[in-house]
Short mmCIF file of C-alpha atoms and ligand atoms in Angstrom, two decimals:
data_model
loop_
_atom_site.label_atom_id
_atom_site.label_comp_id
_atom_site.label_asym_id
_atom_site.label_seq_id
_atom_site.Cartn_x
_atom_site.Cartn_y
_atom_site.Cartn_z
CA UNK B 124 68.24 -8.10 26.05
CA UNK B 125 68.53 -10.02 29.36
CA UNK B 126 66.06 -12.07 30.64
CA UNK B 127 65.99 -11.91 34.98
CA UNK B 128 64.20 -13.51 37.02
CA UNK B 129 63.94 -12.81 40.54
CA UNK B 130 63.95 -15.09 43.04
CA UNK B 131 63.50 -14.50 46.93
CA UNK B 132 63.14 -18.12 48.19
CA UNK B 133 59.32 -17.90 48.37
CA UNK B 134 56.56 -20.00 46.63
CA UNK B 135 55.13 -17.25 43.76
CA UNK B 136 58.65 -16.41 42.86
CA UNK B 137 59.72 -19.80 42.52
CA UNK B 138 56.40 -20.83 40.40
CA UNK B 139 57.47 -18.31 38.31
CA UNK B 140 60.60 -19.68 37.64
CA UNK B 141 58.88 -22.81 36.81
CA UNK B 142 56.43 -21.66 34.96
CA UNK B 143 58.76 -19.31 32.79
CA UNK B 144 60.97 -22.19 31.94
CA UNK B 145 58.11 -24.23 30.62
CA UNK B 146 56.78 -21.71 29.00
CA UNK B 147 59.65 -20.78 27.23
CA UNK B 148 62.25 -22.91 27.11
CA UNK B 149 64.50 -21.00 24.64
CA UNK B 150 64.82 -18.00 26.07
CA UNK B 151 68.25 -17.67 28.14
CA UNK B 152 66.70 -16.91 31.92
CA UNK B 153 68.83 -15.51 34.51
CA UNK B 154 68.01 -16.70 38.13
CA UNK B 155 68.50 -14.29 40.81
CA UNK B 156 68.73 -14.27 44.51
CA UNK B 157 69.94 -11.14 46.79
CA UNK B 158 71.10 -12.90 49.95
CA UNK B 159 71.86 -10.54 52.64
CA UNK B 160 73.34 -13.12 54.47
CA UNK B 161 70.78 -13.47 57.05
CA UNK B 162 68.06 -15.52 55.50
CA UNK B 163 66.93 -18.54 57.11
CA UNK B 164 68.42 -21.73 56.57
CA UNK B 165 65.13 -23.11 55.09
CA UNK B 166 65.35 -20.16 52.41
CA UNK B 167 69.48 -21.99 51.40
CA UNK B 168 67.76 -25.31 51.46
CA UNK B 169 64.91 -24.21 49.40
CA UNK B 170 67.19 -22.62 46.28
CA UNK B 171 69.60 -25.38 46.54
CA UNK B 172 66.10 -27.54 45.72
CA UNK B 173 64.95 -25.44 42.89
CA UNK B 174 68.44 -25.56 41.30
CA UNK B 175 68.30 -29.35 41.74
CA UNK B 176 64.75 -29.74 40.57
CA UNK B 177 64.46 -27.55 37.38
CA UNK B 178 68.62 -27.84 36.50
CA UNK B 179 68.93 -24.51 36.54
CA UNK B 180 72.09 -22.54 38.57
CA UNK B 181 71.07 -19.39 40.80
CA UNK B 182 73.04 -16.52 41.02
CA UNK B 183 73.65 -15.43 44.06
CA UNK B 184 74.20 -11.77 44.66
CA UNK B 185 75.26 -10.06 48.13
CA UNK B 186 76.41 -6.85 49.01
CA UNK B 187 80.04 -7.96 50.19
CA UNK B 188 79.54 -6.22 53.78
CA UNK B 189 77.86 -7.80 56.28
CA UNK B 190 75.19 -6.60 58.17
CA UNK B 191 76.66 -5.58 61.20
CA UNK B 192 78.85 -3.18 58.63
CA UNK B 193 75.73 -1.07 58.18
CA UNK B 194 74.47 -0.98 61.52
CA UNK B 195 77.11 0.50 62.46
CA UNK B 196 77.24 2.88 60.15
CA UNK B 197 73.74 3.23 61.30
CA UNK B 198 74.47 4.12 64.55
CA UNK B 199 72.90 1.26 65.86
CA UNK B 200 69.25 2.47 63.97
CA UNK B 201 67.87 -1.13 62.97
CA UNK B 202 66.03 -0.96 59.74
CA UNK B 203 62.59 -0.45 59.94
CA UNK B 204 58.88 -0.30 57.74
CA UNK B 205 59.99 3.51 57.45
CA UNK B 206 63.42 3.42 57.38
CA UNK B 207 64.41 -0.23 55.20
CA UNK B 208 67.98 1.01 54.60
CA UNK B 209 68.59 -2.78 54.61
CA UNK B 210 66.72 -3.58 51.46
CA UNK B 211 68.49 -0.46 49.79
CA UNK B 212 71.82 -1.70 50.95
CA UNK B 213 71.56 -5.38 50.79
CA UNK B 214 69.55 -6.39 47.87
CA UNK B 215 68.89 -2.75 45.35
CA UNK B 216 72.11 -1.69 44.97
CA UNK B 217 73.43 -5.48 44.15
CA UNK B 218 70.98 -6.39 41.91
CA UNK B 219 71.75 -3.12 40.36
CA UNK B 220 75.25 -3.19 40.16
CA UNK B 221 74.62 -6.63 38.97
CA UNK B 222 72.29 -5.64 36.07
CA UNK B 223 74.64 -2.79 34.72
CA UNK B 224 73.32 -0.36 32.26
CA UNK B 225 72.00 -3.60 29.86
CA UNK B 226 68.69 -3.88 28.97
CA UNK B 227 66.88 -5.92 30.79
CA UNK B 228 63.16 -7.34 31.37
CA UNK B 229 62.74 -7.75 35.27
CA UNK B 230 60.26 -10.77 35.67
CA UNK B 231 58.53 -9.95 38.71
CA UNK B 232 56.36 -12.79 40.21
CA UNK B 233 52.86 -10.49 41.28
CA UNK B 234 50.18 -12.95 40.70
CA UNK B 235 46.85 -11.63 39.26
CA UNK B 236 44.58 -11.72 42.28
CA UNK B 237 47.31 -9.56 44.28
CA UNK B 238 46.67 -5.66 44.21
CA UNK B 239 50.55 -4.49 44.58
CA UNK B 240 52.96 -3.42 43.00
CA UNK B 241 56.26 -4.31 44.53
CA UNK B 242 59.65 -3.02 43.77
CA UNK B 243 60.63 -0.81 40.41
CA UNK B 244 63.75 0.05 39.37
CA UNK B 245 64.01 3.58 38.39
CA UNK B 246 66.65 2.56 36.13
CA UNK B 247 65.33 3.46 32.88
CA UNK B 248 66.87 0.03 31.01
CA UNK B 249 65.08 -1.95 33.27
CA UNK B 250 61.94 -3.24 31.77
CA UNK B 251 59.47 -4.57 34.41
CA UNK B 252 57.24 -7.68 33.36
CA UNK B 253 54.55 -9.05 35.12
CA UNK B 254 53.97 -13.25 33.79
CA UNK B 255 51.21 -13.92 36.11
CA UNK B 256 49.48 -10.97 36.21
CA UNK B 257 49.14 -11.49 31.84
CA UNK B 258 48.49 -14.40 32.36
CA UNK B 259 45.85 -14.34 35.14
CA UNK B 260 47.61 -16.71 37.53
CA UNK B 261 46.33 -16.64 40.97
CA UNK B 262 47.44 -18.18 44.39
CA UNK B 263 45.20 -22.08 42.75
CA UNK B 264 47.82 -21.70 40.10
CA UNK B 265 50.91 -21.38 41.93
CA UNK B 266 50.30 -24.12 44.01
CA UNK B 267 49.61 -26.41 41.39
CA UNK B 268 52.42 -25.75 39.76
CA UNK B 269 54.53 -26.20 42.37
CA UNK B 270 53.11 -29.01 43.70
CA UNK B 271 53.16 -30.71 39.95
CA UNK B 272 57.20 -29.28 39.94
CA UNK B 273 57.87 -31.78 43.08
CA UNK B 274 59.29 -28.51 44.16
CA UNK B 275 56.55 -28.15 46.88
CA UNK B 276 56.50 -25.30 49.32
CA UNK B 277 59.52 -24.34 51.50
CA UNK B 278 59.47 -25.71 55.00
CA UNK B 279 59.32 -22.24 56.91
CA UNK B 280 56.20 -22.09 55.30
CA UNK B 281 55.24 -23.98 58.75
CA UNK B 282 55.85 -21.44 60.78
CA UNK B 283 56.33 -17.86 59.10
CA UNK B 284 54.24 -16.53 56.17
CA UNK B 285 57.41 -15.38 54.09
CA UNK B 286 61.42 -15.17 53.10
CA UNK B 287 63.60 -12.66 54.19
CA UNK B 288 66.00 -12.10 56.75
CA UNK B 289 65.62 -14.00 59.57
CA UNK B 290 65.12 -10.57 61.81
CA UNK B 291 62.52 -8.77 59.70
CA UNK B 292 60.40 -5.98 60.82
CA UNK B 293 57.54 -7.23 58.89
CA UNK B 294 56.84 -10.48 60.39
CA UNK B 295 54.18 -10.57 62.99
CA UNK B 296 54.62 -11.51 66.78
CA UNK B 297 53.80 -14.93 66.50
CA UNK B 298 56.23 -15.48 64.19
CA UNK B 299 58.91 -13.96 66.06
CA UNK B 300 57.67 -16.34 68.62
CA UNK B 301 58.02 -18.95 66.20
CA UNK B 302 61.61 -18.39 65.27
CA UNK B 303 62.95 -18.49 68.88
CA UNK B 304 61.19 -22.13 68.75
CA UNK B 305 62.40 -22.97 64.87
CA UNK B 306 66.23 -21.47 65.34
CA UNK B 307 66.86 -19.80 68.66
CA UNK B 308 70.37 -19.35 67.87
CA UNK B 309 68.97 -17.01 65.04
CA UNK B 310 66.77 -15.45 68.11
CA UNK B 311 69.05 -14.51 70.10
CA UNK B 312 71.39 -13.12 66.82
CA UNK B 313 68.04 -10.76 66.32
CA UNK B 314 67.83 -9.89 70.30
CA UNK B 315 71.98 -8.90 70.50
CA UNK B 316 71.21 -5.89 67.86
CA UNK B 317 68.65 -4.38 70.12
CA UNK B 318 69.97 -1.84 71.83
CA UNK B 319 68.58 1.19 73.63
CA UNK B 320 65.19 2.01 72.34
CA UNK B 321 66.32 0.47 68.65
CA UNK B 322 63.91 -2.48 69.06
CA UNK B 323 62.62 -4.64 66.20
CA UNK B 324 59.03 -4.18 67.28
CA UNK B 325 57.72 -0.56 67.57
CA UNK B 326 57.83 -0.69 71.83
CA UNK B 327 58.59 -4.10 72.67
CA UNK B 328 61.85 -5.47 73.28
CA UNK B 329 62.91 -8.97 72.27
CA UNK B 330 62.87 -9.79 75.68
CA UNK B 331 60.32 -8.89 76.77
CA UNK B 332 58.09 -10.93 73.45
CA UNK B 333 59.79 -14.04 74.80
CA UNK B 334 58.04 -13.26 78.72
CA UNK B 335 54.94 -12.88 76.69
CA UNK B 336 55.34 -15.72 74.02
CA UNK B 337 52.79 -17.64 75.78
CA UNK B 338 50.54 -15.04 76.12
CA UNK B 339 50.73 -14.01 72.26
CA UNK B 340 50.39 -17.89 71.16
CA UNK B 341 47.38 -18.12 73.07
CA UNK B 342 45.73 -15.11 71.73
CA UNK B 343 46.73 -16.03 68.21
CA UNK B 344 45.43 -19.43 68.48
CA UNK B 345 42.26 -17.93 69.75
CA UNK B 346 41.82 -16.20 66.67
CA UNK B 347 42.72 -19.59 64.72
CA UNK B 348 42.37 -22.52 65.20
CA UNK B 349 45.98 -24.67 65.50
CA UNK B 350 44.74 -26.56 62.17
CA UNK B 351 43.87 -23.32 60.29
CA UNK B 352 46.83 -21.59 61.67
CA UNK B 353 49.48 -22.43 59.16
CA UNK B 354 46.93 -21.65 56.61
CA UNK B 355 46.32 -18.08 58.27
CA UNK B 356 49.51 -17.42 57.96
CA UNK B 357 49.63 -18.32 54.19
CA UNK B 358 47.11 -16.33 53.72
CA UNK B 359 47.16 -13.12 55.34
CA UNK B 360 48.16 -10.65 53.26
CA UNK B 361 47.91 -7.39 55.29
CA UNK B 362 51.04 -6.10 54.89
CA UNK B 363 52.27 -7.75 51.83
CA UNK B 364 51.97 -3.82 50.39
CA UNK B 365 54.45 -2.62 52.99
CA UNK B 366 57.23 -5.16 52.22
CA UNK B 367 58.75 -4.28 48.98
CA UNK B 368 59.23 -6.94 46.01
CA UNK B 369 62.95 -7.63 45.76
CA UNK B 370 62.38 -8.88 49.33
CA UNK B 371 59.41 -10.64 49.10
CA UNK B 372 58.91 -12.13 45.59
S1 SF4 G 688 63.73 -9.24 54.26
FE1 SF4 G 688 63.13 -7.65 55.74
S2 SF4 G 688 64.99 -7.23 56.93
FE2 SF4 G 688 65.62 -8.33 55.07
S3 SF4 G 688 66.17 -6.75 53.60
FE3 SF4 G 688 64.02 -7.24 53.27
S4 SF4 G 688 62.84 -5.80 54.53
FE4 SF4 G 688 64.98 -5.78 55.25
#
């Protein structure tokens, strides 16, 4: 039996692994990342941390074709919530090829005050297992143990509410607003795959969310105050449903 654990360069998933090695320390863990090859250079920084903190070595799994190779075959149709051929191409089918036919137990990092489910293989050797959720380990938990890991939080954390590409559908407008002030080179990456009416927001162009960046900080910071902000977007968890586990551990 293999022993995975996933890891998408957020804070539950990486509590888990530090948790799980505490917990048991015999039991022969593999670490697991799906990079797509577009995840923010805060995500790199983070895994290169955990391997240094905990001694442990990440696998790194990729899909060997860049993205641009399935946009193309796309037709130019950027992934969205209803179609995410990108998960499907650039982390599923790795991490499947990757687990084989073996037997494995999945360790999926769903904490006990969540209500989701996240992603499940159909593959019928794949056992899922859910630590926190047995355990009852809520959001207190996972920041205690990172904190008491000196792993900490990544530093995106500052500015968006989770990993993943650096173009994904699911983060909100202020966050897109965000990354054009974080890594504008990344931006403008996002903005050159627009084309037509293939947009990354449903009817609103990169372009035109930069002319209204001011407006759309404004109105978020309306709604929260700068000092909660950060915390807000910790916190809110209103489409964590929509944005499937292997992406968003
Ligand atoms: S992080 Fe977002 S863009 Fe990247 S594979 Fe997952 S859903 Fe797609």
């Amino acid at each position: 039996m293999r022993h995975i654990v996933n890891l998408s360069g957020g804070k539950d998933s990486t509590a888990l692994a530090v948790y799980l090695t505490k917990k048991y320390p015999n039991v022969k863990y593999e670490y697991v990342f799906c990079d797509t090859g577009c995840e923010l250079p805060e995500t790199y920084e983070y895994l290169n941390k955990i391997e240094k903190v905990l001694g442990i070595y990440i696998v790194r799994l990729n899909s060997d074709k860049p993205f641009e190779f399935y946009l193309e075959k796309m037709n130019g149709y950027l992934p969205s919530v209803f179609a995410r051929w990108c998960t499907r191409e650039m982390k599923i089918k790795p991490w499947e090829r990757y687990v084989g036919d073996d037997n494995v137990y999945s360790y999926i990092a769903i904490r006990a005050d969540e209500d989701r489910k996240g992603y499940i293989s159909s593959k019928k050797n794949v056992h899922t297992v859910y630590p926190f959720i047995e355990d009852g380990i809520c959001i207190g938990d996972v920041e205690k143990i990172l904190l008491e890991s000196e792993i900490g939080y990544p530093t995106y954390y500052e500015w968006r509410s989770r990993s993943g590409c650096y173009f994904c559908m699911f983060q909100r407008r202020i966050e897109w607003v965000n990354l054009y002030k974080y890594h504008p080179e990344l931006f403008k990456k996002a903005l050159v795959f627009e084309k037509d009416n293939f947009t990354w927001i449903k009817g609103m162009s990169l372009l035109d969310l930069l002319y209204r960046g001011k407006e759309i900080e404004e109105r978020y910071y309306k709604k929260h105050s700068k000092k909660d902000a950060k915390k807000e977007i910790e916190d809110e968890d209103d489409y964590n449903d929509k944005c499937c586990l292997i992406c968003s551990l």
